[in-house]
Amino acid sequence: MSELFAGLQQLLGASHVQSCEQAAPYLTDKQGHYVGAVLAAVHPANTQEVAAVVRLCVQHNAPIVVQGGNTGLMGAATPDASGTAVLLLLDRMNRVREVDTDNDTLTVEAGCILQSVQDVARNAGRLFPLSLGAEGSCTLGGNLGTNAGGTAVLRYGNTRELTLGLEVVTAQGEIWNGLRGLRKDNTGYDLRDLFIGSEGTLGIITAATLKLFPLPKAQATALLAFESLGQAVEFLSHARAGFGASLTAFELLTADCLALLREHFPQGPQPFIKATQPWFALLELSDNHSDSHARDAFETVLGEAFDAELLADALIADSLAQSEALWQLRENMSEAQKRAGRNMKHDISVPISRVAEFVEHTNALLQAHFPGVRHYTFGHLGDGNLHYNVAHPIGSTVEAHMAHYEALSLLVHDSAHAHGGSISAEHGIGQRKLAMLPRYKSAVELDLMQRIKQALDPRGLLNPGKVLLSQNVKGNV
Ligand SMILES: Cc1cc2nc3c(=O)[nH]c(=O)nc-3n(C[C@H](O)[C@H](O)[C@H](O)COP(=O)(O)OP(=O)(O)OC[C@H]3O[C@@H](n4cnc5c(N)ncnc54)[C@H](O)[C@@H]3O)c2cc1C
């Protein structure tokens, strides 16, 4: 047994330290692309124990990888295969520290499952609006580590916008208590924003103070049909003006997506089965007055859109069950694609005003280079963030298609970049996009990132090999 392993056992108790073999369930990433190895996996009980683990790892020069629910899609929470890292699991750190309804804030530990954070807020008569498909298993720490988005970014913002304060264990094992429930605080550099989205490479987030919102009194959902993507974008602008802050989600689907859902979920809802329109969007309105107020707003805004020929058709849910059924369409998209066989996923964003141009240009480019590939484009149109997924041509195989991954993805990412966009709107960089980043960031931006990493983690022990290429981290050992 190594000295470090014994030291960790002494620190946390033997039952909270696992060997590499015992830690096997944590060592493969969600997509099955990466398999790592560790010296130990540890389950500290509180922030002081996290800090003590970090200090011990520093003494032994051991890398530290923090993992939440392991639902991230970029291999960011999977250690490398060297077996030298200590995997930090915060599953025992799931306490609610404070609910302050006068300040509309909630302070919780980073190991809390997102769904339980939503439940705590709801039990206090408030809304914590971060919501995503993995909410039953992802943790707040992971949401903060990736600056997760989800379905309500349009109204409430990403995890960053929902966070007022953080508690962080630094790469040296110090504890920074920045759990401030302040909406205004201009006292220098915003350290909170540095740690959010840093994928465990700058510090270990142990707790956060989050913003709460009023629970909506009513919700209204509709599935809308459009003649073109440009028309959907124009409608979105009209809906923003008409609904104001009540517009909570605007999720794109295509006719091909609906057909895929029909094929793989034949028992599910089958809206617009005979429609000829190619584009659809799921719209959600959260109303702080009443059902009738929401319905009136719907009638006015949709009516105006029909008159202006911004909308081809609309299916308005008239019950909670119907609304849930419509949302199932969006939520089942990942599973429907999985059942159809692997495809190439691109989590890109472009300015909303350039979405239609990006899709038209990129579809044409791909058809020219990879004739017959099938496009499943869907997602958060309200945020300019599309899941631009590409499946194999009919008559070809998944394997033959996936062999073109590098070349095809390069075209998609270059196109997103050329349209003023990002190659990672939600899922981060992790290991999967590590080598791509230098192509799309300026030398100045990369250098600033490296200098921040160098300042906060000079020994390069926090989640090495993620976000920044290790040879670029000066002093990395
Ligand atoms: C079905 C499904 C739907 C999804 N939908 C969305 C979506 O709509 N929007 C979206 O943004 N993402 C989405 N994701 C991706 C994923 O769920 C999110 O990125 C989530 O926030 C990751 O949380 P996690 O606890 O699983 O983190 P992990 O996967 O365990 O870790 C992710 C990263 O965060 C770091 N990290 C974890 N804990 C901490 C901590 N305490 N301190 C510092 N860093 C930490 C890790 O080191 C790693 O770099 C989806 C994933 C799935 C499987």
Coordinates of C-alpha atoms and ligand atoms in Angstrom, one line a residue:
M1 CA 0.0 0.0 0.0
S2 CA 1.4 3.4 -0.9
E3 CA 2.2 6.0 1.7
L4 CA -0.5 8.3 0.1
F5 CA -3.2 5.7 0.2
A6 CA -2.4 5.0 3.9
G7 CA -2.5 8.7 4.6
L8 CA -5.9 9.1 2.9
Q9 CA -7.3 6.2 5.0
Q10 CA -5.9 7.8 8.2
L11 CA -7.5 11.1 7.2
L12 CA -10.9 9.9 6.1
G13 CA -11.3 6.5 7.7
A14 CA -10.6 3.3 5.7
S15 CA -14.3 2.9 4.6
H16 CA -14.2 6.2 2.7
V17 CA -11.1 5.4 0.6
Q18 CA -11.4 3.0 -2.3
S19 CA -8.7 1.2 -4.3
C20 CA -8.6 1.5 -8.1
E21 CA -10.5 -1.8 -8.4
Q22 CA -13.2 -0.7 -6.0
A23 CA -13.5 2.6 -7.9
A24 CA -14.1 0.9 -11.2
P25 CA -17.7 2.3 -11.6
Y26 CA -16.3 5.8 -11.6
L27 CA -13.5 5.3 -14.1
T28 CA -15.3 5.2 -17.4
D29 CA -16.9 8.3 -18.8
K30 CA -20.6 8.6 -19.6
Q31 CA -20.1 8.0 -23.4
G32 CA -17.6 5.1 -22.9
H33 CA -14.8 6.9 -24.8
Y34 CA -12.3 7.1 -21.9
V35 CA -11.3 4.6 -19.2
G36 CA -9.0 5.8 -16.4
A37 CA -7.2 4.4 -13.4
V38 CA -6.6 5.9 -9.9
L39 CA -4.4 5.5 -6.9
A40 CA -7.5 5.9 -4.8
A41 CA -11.0 7.3 -4.8
V42 CA -12.0 9.2 -1.7
H43 CA -15.3 10.3 -0.2
P44 CA -14.7 13.2 2.2
A45 CA -17.5 14.3 4.5
N46 CA -16.9 18.0 4.6
T47 CA -14.9 21.0 3.2
Q48 CA -12.2 20.6 5.8
E49 CA -11.7 17.0 4.8
V50 CA -11.5 18.0 1.1
A51 CA -8.9 20.6 2.0
A52 CA -6.9 18.1 4.0
V53 CA -7.0 15.6 1.0
V54 CA -5.8 18.2 -1.4
R55 CA -2.9 19.2 1.0
L56 CA -1.9 15.5 1.3
C57 CA -2.0 15.1 -2.5
V58 CA 0.2 18.1 -3.0
Q59 CA 2.7 16.7 -0.5
H60 CA 2.8 13.5 -2.7
N61 CA 2.6 15.4 -6.0
A62 CA -0.5 13.4 -6.9
P63 CA -3.1 14.7 -9.4
I64 CA -6.6 15.3 -8.1
V65 CA -9.7 14.7 -10.3
V66 CA -13.1 15.8 -8.9
Q67 CA -16.1 14.0 -10.2
G68 CA -19.8 14.6 -9.6
G69 CA -22.5 12.5 -11.2
N70 CA -20.2 11.6 -14.1
T71 CA -22.9 12.7 -16.6
G72 CA -20.6 15.1 -18.5
L73 CA -20.1 14.3 -22.1
M74 CA -16.5 15.4 -22.7
G75 CA -14.6 12.9 -20.5
A76 CA -13.7 15.8 -18.1
A77 CA -14.3 13.8 -14.9
T78 CA -12.3 10.7 -16.0
P79 CA -8.7 10.5 -14.8
D80 CA -6.0 9.4 -17.2
A81 CA -4.8 5.8 -17.3
S82 CA -1.6 6.3 -15.3
G83 CA -3.2 5.3 -12.0
T84 CA -1.4 8.2 -10.2
A85 CA -4.5 10.4 -9.5
V86 CA -6.8 10.6 -6.5
L87 CA -10.5 10.8 -7.5
L88 CA -12.5 13.1 -5.3
L89 CA -16.1 12.2 -4.9
L90 CA -18.4 14.6 -3.0
D91 CA -21.4 12.3 -2.6
R92 CA -21.3 12.6 1.2
M93 CA -21.3 16.4 0.9
N94 CA -25.0 16.9 0.1
R95 CA -26.2 19.1 3.0
V96 CA -28.5 22.1 2.7
R97 CA -26.7 24.8 4.6
E98 CA -29.2 27.6 4.4
V99 CA -32.5 28.6 2.8
D100 CA -33.1 32.3 2.9
T101 CA -36.4 33.2 1.4
D102 CA -36.1 36.9 2.2
N103 CA -32.9 37.0 0.2
D104 CA -34.2 34.4 -2.3
T105 CA -31.1 32.3 -1.9
L106 CA -30.2 28.7 -1.1
T107 CA -26.8 27.5 0.1
V108 CA -26.1 23.9 -0.6
E109 CA -23.1 21.6 -0.8
A110 CA -21.6 20.6 -4.2
G111 CA -22.4 16.9 -3.8
C112 CA -26.2 17.6 -3.9
I113 CA -28.0 16.0 -6.9
L114 CA -29.6 18.8 -9.0
Q115 CA -33.1 17.3 -8.7
S116 CA -32.8 17.5 -4.9
V117 CA -31.7 21.1 -5.1
Q118 CA -34.9 21.8 -7.2
D119 CA -36.9 20.0 -4.5
V120 CA -35.5 22.0 -1.6
A121 CA -36.3 25.2 -3.5
R122 CA -39.9 24.0 -4.3
N123 CA -40.5 23.0 -0.7
A124 CA -39.5 26.5 0.3
G125 CA -42.1 27.9 -2.2
R126 CA -39.4 28.9 -4.7
L127 CA -38.0 27.9 -8.0
F128 CA -34.4 26.9 -8.7
P129 CA -34.7 26.9 -12.5
L130 CA -31.7 24.9 -13.7
S131 CA -33.2 21.9 -15.4
L132 CA -31.6 19.3 -17.7
G133 CA -32.0 15.7 -18.9
A134 CA -29.4 14.4 -16.4
E135 CA -30.9 16.2 -13.4
G136 CA -31.7 13.0 -11.5
S137 CA -28.0 12.1 -11.4
C138 CA -25.8 15.2 -12.1
T139 CA -24.6 17.2 -9.1
L140 CA -24.4 20.9 -8.4
G141 CA -20.6 20.6 -8.3
G142 CA -20.7 19.2 -11.9
N143 CA -23.2 21.8 -13.0
L144 CA -20.9 24.6 -11.7
G145 CA -17.8 22.8 -13.1
T146 CA -19.3 22.8 -16.6
N147 CA -21.5 26.0 -16.2
A148 CA -24.4 23.8 -17.3
G149 CA -27.2 25.3 -19.3
G150 CA -30.4 23.3 -19.8
T151 CA -33.9 24.1 -21.0
A152 CA -34.5 27.4 -19.2
V153 CA -31.4 29.4 -20.1
L154 CA -33.5 31.7 -22.3
R155 CA -35.3 33.1 -19.2
Y156 CA -32.9 32.4 -16.3
G157 CA -29.4 32.0 -17.7
N158 CA -26.7 29.4 -17.3
T159 CA -25.5 28.0 -13.9
R160 CA -23.2 31.0 -13.8
E161 CA -26.1 33.5 -13.8
L162 CA -27.8 31.4 -11.1
T163 CA -24.9 31.5 -8.7
L164 CA -24.1 34.3 -6.2
G165 CA -21.3 32.8 -4.2
L166 CA -19.0 29.8 -3.9
E167 CA -16.9 28.0 -1.4
V168 CA -13.8 26.6 -3.0
V169 CA -10.8 24.5 -1.9
T170 CA -7.8 25.8 -3.7
A171 CA -5.0 23.8 -5.4
Q172 CA -2.9 24.4 -2.2
G173 CA -5.6 23.1 0.1
E174 CA -6.8 26.4 1.4
I175 CA -10.5 27.1 1.9
W176 CA -12.0 30.3 0.2
N177 CA -15.3 31.1 1.7
G178 CA -17.0 33.2 -1.0
L179 CA -20.6 32.2 0.0
R180 CA -22.0 35.7 -0.4
G181 CA -25.6 36.1 -1.1
L182 CA -25.0 39.5 -2.7
R183 CA -26.5 40.6 -6.0
K184 CA -24.2 43.6 -6.0
D185 CA -20.5 43.3 -5.0
N186 CA -17.9 45.3 -6.9
T187 CA -14.9 44.6 -4.7
G188 CA -12.3 43.6 -7.3
Y189 CA -11.8 40.5 -9.5
D190 CA -14.7 38.1 -9.7
L191 CA -13.1 34.9 -8.5
R192 CA -16.5 33.1 -8.6
D193 CA -16.7 33.4 -12.3
L194 CA -13.2 32.0 -12.7
F195 CA -14.1 28.8 -11.0
I196 CA -17.5 28.3 -12.7
G197 CA -17.0 26.4 -15.9
S198 CA -13.3 25.6 -15.1
E199 CA -14.0 21.8 -15.2
G200 CA -12.2 21.1 -11.9
T201 CA -8.9 22.5 -13.2
L202 CA -8.7 25.6 -11.0
G203 CA -10.2 24.6 -7.7
I204 CA -12.7 22.2 -6.0
I205 CA -16.1 23.8 -5.5
T206 CA -17.5 22.5 -2.2
A207 CA -20.7 24.7 -1.8
A208 CA -22.6 27.4 -3.5
T209 CA -25.2 30.1 -2.8
L210 CA -27.8 30.0 -5.5
K211 CA -30.5 32.4 -6.7
L212 CA -34.1 31.5 -6.1
F213 CA -37.1 32.7 -8.1
P214 CA -40.9 32.8 -7.6
L215 CA -42.7 29.6 -8.6
P216 CA -44.7 30.3 -11.7
K217 CA -48.5 30.4 -11.1
A218 CA -49.2 28.9 -14.6
Q219 CA -47.3 27.4 -17.4
A220 CA -48.3 27.1 -21.1
T221 CA -46.7 24.9 -23.7
A222 CA -47.1 24.8 -27.5
L223 CA -45.5 23.0 -30.4
L224 CA -45.2 25.4 -33.3
A225 CA -44.6 24.6 -37.0
F226 CA -42.5 26.8 -39.3
E227 CA -41.9 26.9 -43.1
S228 CA -38.3 27.7 -42.6
L229 CA -35.6 28.1 -39.9
G230 CA -35.5 31.8 -40.7
Q231 CA -39.2 32.0 -39.9
A232 CA -38.7 30.3 -36.6
V233 CA -35.9 32.8 -35.7
E234 CA -38.1 35.7 -36.7
F235 CA -41.0 34.3 -34.6
L236 CA -38.6 34.0 -31.6
S237 CA -37.9 37.7 -31.8
H238 CA -41.7 38.4 -31.9
A239 CA -42.3 36.0 -29.0
R240 CA -39.6 37.7 -26.9
A241 CA -41.2 41.1 -27.4
G242 CA -44.7 39.7 -26.8
F243 CA -44.1 37.5 -23.8
G244 CA -41.2 39.4 -22.2
A245 CA -39.6 37.5 -19.3
S246 CA -42.4 35.0 -19.3
L247 CA -40.8 33.2 -22.3
T248 CA -38.9 30.3 -20.6
A249 CA -38.0 27.9 -23.4
F250 CA -37.8 27.8 -27.2
E251 CA -36.5 24.4 -28.3
L252 CA -36.0 23.5 -31.9
L253 CA -37.0 20.2 -33.5
T254 CA -37.1 19.2 -37.2
A255 CA -39.6 17.0 -39.1
D256 CA -36.8 14.4 -39.3
C257 CA -36.5 14.5 -35.5
L258 CA -40.3 14.0 -35.1
A259 CA -40.1 11.0 -37.5
L260 CA -37.2 9.5 -35.6
L261 CA -39.2 9.9 -32.3
R262 CA -42.2 8.2 -34.0
E263 CA -40.0 5.3 -35.1
H264 CA -38.3 4.7 -31.7
F265 CA -41.1 5.8 -29.4
P266 CA -44.3 4.5 -31.2
Q267 CA -46.3 4.8 -27.9
G268 CA -45.3 8.4 -27.4
P269 CA -47.1 11.6 -28.7
Q270 CA -47.3 11.9 -32.5
P271 CA -48.0 15.5 -33.2
F272 CA -48.1 17.0 -36.7
I273 CA -48.0 13.6 -38.3
K274 CA -49.3 14.8 -41.6
A275 CA -47.6 18.2 -41.5
T276 CA -45.4 19.3 -44.4
Q277 CA -43.4 21.9 -42.5
P278 CA -39.7 21.1 -41.9
W279 CA -39.1 23.0 -38.7
F280 CA -40.8 22.9 -35.3
A281 CA -40.3 24.6 -31.9
L282 CA -41.5 23.8 -28.4
L283 CA -42.4 27.0 -26.6
E284 CA -42.9 27.3 -22.9
L285 CA -44.4 30.3 -21.1
S286 CA -44.2 30.7 -17.3
D287 CA -46.8 33.1 -16.0
N288 CA -46.7 34.8 -12.6
H289 CA -50.5 35.6 -12.7
S290 CA -52.9 32.9 -13.7
D291 CA -53.8 30.2 -16.3
S292 CA -56.2 32.6 -18.0
H293 CA -53.5 35.3 -18.1
A294 CA -51.1 32.8 -19.8
R295 CA -53.8 31.7 -22.2
D296 CA -54.6 35.3 -23.1
A297 CA -50.9 36.1 -23.8
F298 CA -50.7 33.0 -25.9
E299 CA -53.7 33.9 -28.0
T300 CA -52.5 37.4 -28.6
V301 CA -48.9 36.6 -29.4
L302 CA -49.7 33.6 -31.6
G303 CA -52.6 35.3 -33.2
E304 CA -50.3 38.2 -34.3
A305 CA -47.7 35.8 -35.5
F306 CA -50.3 34.0 -37.7
D307 CA -51.5 37.3 -39.1
A308 CA -47.9 38.3 -39.9
E309 CA -47.3 34.9 -41.5
L310 CA -44.5 34.1 -39.0
L311 CA -46.1 30.8 -38.0
A312 CA -47.5 28.0 -40.1
D313 CA -49.3 26.0 -37.4
A314 CA -49.6 25.6 -33.6
L315 CA -50.6 22.9 -31.2
I316 CA -51.3 24.3 -27.8
A317 CA -51.3 21.9 -24.8
D318 CA -54.7 22.2 -23.0
S319 CA -53.7 20.2 -19.9
L320 CA -50.6 19.5 -17.8
A321 CA -50.6 15.9 -19.2
Q322 CA -50.5 17.3 -22.8
S323 CA -47.7 19.7 -21.9
E324 CA -45.7 16.9 -20.4
A325 CA -46.3 14.8 -23.5
L326 CA -45.0 17.6 -25.7
W327 CA -41.9 18.0 -23.6
Q328 CA -41.4 14.2 -23.8
L329 CA -40.6 14.8 -27.5
R330 CA -37.7 17.0 -26.7
E331 CA -36.5 14.9 -23.8
N332 CA -36.6 11.6 -25.8
M333 CA -34.4 12.9 -28.6
S334 CA -31.1 11.7 -27.1
E335 CA -32.5 8.2 -26.5
A336 CA -34.2 8.0 -29.9
Q337 CA -30.8 8.8 -31.5
K338 CA -29.1 6.2 -29.3
R339 CA -31.6 3.6 -30.5
A340 CA -31.0 4.6 -34.1
G341 CA -27.2 4.0 -33.7
R342 CA -24.2 6.2 -32.9
N343 CA -24.1 9.6 -34.6
M344 CA -21.7 12.6 -34.6
K345 CA -22.8 15.1 -32.0
H346 CA -21.9 18.8 -32.1
D347 CA -22.8 21.0 -29.2
I348 CA -22.3 24.4 -31.0
S349 CA -23.7 27.9 -30.6
V350 CA -23.9 30.8 -32.9
P351 CA -25.5 34.2 -32.5
I352 CA -29.3 33.6 -32.9
S353 CA -29.4 36.0 -35.9
R354 CA -26.9 33.6 -37.7
V355 CA -28.5 30.3 -36.9
A356 CA -30.4 29.9 -40.2
E357 CA -27.4 30.9 -42.2
F358 CA -25.1 28.5 -40.2
V359 CA -27.5 25.5 -40.7
E360 CA -28.0 26.2 -44.4
H361 CA -24.3 26.6 -45.1
T362 CA -23.1 23.7 -43.0
N363 CA -25.7 21.3 -44.3
A364 CA -24.7 22.1 -47.9
L365 CA -21.0 21.7 -47.0
L366 CA -21.5 18.3 -45.4
Q367 CA -23.7 17.1 -48.3
A368 CA -20.9 18.1 -50.7
H369 CA -18.2 16.3 -48.7
F370 CA -20.2 13.4 -47.2
P371 CA -23.2 12.9 -49.5
G372 CA -26.3 11.4 -47.9
V373 CA -25.5 12.1 -44.3
R374 CA -28.7 12.7 -42.3
H375 CA -29.1 15.8 -40.1
Y376 CA -30.8 15.8 -36.7
T377 CA -30.6 19.4 -35.7
F378 CA -32.5 20.3 -32.5
G379 CA -32.1 22.1 -29.2
H380 CA -31.9 25.4 -27.5
L381 CA -32.7 27.8 -30.4
G382 CA -33.6 30.5 -27.8
D383 CA -29.9 30.5 -26.8
G384 CA -28.4 30.0 -30.3
N385 CA -27.3 26.6 -29.0
L386 CA -28.0 23.7 -31.4
H387 CA -27.3 20.0 -31.1
Y388 CA -26.1 19.7 -34.7
N389 CA -26.0 15.9 -35.0
V390 CA -25.1 14.0 -38.1
A391 CA -26.1 10.4 -38.7
H392 CA -24.9 7.9 -41.3
P393 CA -26.4 7.9 -44.8
I394 CA -29.1 5.3 -45.6
G395 CA -27.3 2.3 -47.0
S396 CA -24.1 3.0 -45.2
T397 CA -23.0 1.7 -41.8
V398 CA -22.5 3.6 -38.5
E399 CA -18.9 2.3 -38.4
A400 CA -18.1 3.7 -41.9
H401 CA -19.7 7.0 -40.9
M402 CA -17.8 7.3 -37.6
A403 CA -14.5 6.8 -39.4
H404 CA -15.0 10.3 -40.8
Y405 CA -15.5 11.8 -37.3
E406 CA -12.4 14.1 -37.3
A407 CA -12.9 15.4 -40.9
L408 CA -16.6 16.0 -40.5
S409 CA -16.4 17.6 -37.1
L410 CA -13.7 19.9 -38.3
L411 CA -16.0 21.2 -41.0
V412 CA -18.9 21.7 -38.5
H413 CA -16.7 23.4 -35.9
D414 CA -14.9 25.6 -38.5
S415 CA -18.3 26.6 -39.8
A416 CA -19.6 27.5 -36.3
H417 CA -16.4 29.5 -35.7
A418 CA -16.8 31.3 -39.0
H419 CA -20.3 32.2 -38.1
G420 CA -19.1 33.9 -34.8
G421 CA -19.9 30.8 -32.7
S422 CA -18.5 28.4 -30.2
I423 CA -17.5 24.7 -30.6
S424 CA -18.8 24.0 -27.1
A425 CA -22.0 25.8 -26.0
E426 CA -22.7 23.5 -23.0
H427 CA -20.6 20.5 -22.5
G428 CA -17.2 22.0 -22.1
I429 CA -13.8 21.0 -23.4
G430 CA -12.7 18.1 -21.1
Q431 CA -10.5 15.6 -23.0
R432 CA -12.7 15.3 -26.0
K433 CA -12.2 18.8 -27.4
L434 CA -8.8 19.5 -25.8
A435 CA -6.8 19.3 -29.0
M436 CA -9.4 21.4 -30.9
L437 CA -9.3 24.4 -28.6
P438 CA -6.1 26.1 -29.8
R439 CA -7.6 26.2 -33.4
Y440 CA -10.5 28.4 -32.2
K441 CA -9.0 30.6 -29.4
S442 CA -6.7 33.4 -30.1
A443 CA -3.1 33.2 -28.9
V444 CA -3.8 36.0 -26.5
E445 CA -6.9 34.3 -25.0
L446 CA -5.1 31.0 -24.7
D447 CA -2.1 32.7 -23.0
L448 CA -4.4 34.4 -20.5
M449 CA -6.1 31.1 -19.7
Q450 CA -2.7 29.5 -19.2
R451 CA -1.5 32.3 -16.9
I452 CA -4.7 31.9 -14.8
K453 CA -4.1 28.2 -14.5
Q454 CA -0.4 28.8 -13.7
A455 CA -1.4 31.4 -11.0
L456 CA -4.1 29.2 -9.3
D457 CA -2.6 25.7 -9.8
P458 CA 1.2 26.2 -10.4
R459 CA 2.0 22.5 -10.0
G460 CA -0.7 21.5 -12.5
L461 CA -2.2 18.9 -10.1
L462 CA -5.9 19.8 -10.6
N463 CA -7.6 17.7 -13.3
P464 CA -4.5 17.6 -15.6
G465 CA -5.0 16.9 -19.3
K466 CA -8.4 18.7 -19.4
V467 CA -9.3 22.1 -21.0
L468 CA -5.6 23.1 -21.6
L469 CA -3.0 21.0 -23.2
S470 CA -0.6 20.1 -20.4
Q471 CA 2.6 21.2 -22.2
N472 CA 1.0 24.6 -22.3
V473 CA 0.7 24.8 -18.6
K474 CA 4.0 26.3 -17.5
G475 CA 5.5 24.5 -14.6
N476 CA 3.4 21.4 -15.1
V477 CA 5.0 18.4 -13.4
Ligands
LIG1 C1 -29.1 13.0 -20.7 C2 -28.2 14.2 -20.5 C3 -28.6 15.5 -20.7 C4 -27.8 16.6 -20.6 N1 -28.3 17.8 -20.8 C5 -27.5 18.9 -20.6 C6 -28.0 20.2 -20.8 O1 -29.1 20.4 -21.2 N2 -27.1 21.3 -20.6 C7 -25.8 21.1 -20.2 O2 -25.1 22.1 -20.0 N3 -25.4 19.8 -20.0 C8 -26.1 18.8 -20.2 N4 -25.6 17.5 -20.0 C9 -24.2 17.3 -19.6 C10 -24.0 17.1 -18.0 O3 -25.2 16.5 -17.5 C11 -23.8 18.4 -17.4 O4 -22.5 18.8 -17.9 C12 -23.7 18.3 -15.8 O5 -23.6 19.6 -15.4 C13 -22.5 17.5 -15.3 O6 -22.7 17.3 -13.9 P1 -22.0 16.0 -13.2 O7 -22.3 16.1 -11.7 O8 -22.4 14.8 -13.8 O9 -20.5 16.3 -13.5 P2 -19.3 15.4 -13.9 O10 -19.6 14.8 -15.2 O11 -19.0 14.4 -12.8 O12 -18.1 16.4 -14.0 C14 -18.1 17.4 -15.1 C15 -17.0 18.4 -14.9 O13 -17.2 19.1 -13.7 C16 -16.1 19.0 -12.8 N5 -16.6 19.0 -11.4 C17 -17.4 18.1 -10.9 N6 -17.6 18.4 -9.6 C18 -16.9 19.5 -9.3 C19 -16.7 20.3 -8.2 N7 -17.3 20.0 -7.0 N8 -15.9 21.4 -8.3 C20 -15.2 21.7 -9.5 N9 -15.4 21.0 -10.6 C21 -16.2 19.9 -10.5 C22 -15.4 17.6 -13.2 O14 -14.1 17.6 -12.8 C23 -15.6 17.7 -14.7 O15 -14.6 18.5 -15.2 C24 -26.4 16.4 -20.2 C25 -26.0 15.1 -20.0 C26 -26.8 14.0 -20.1 C27 -26.3 12.6 -19.9

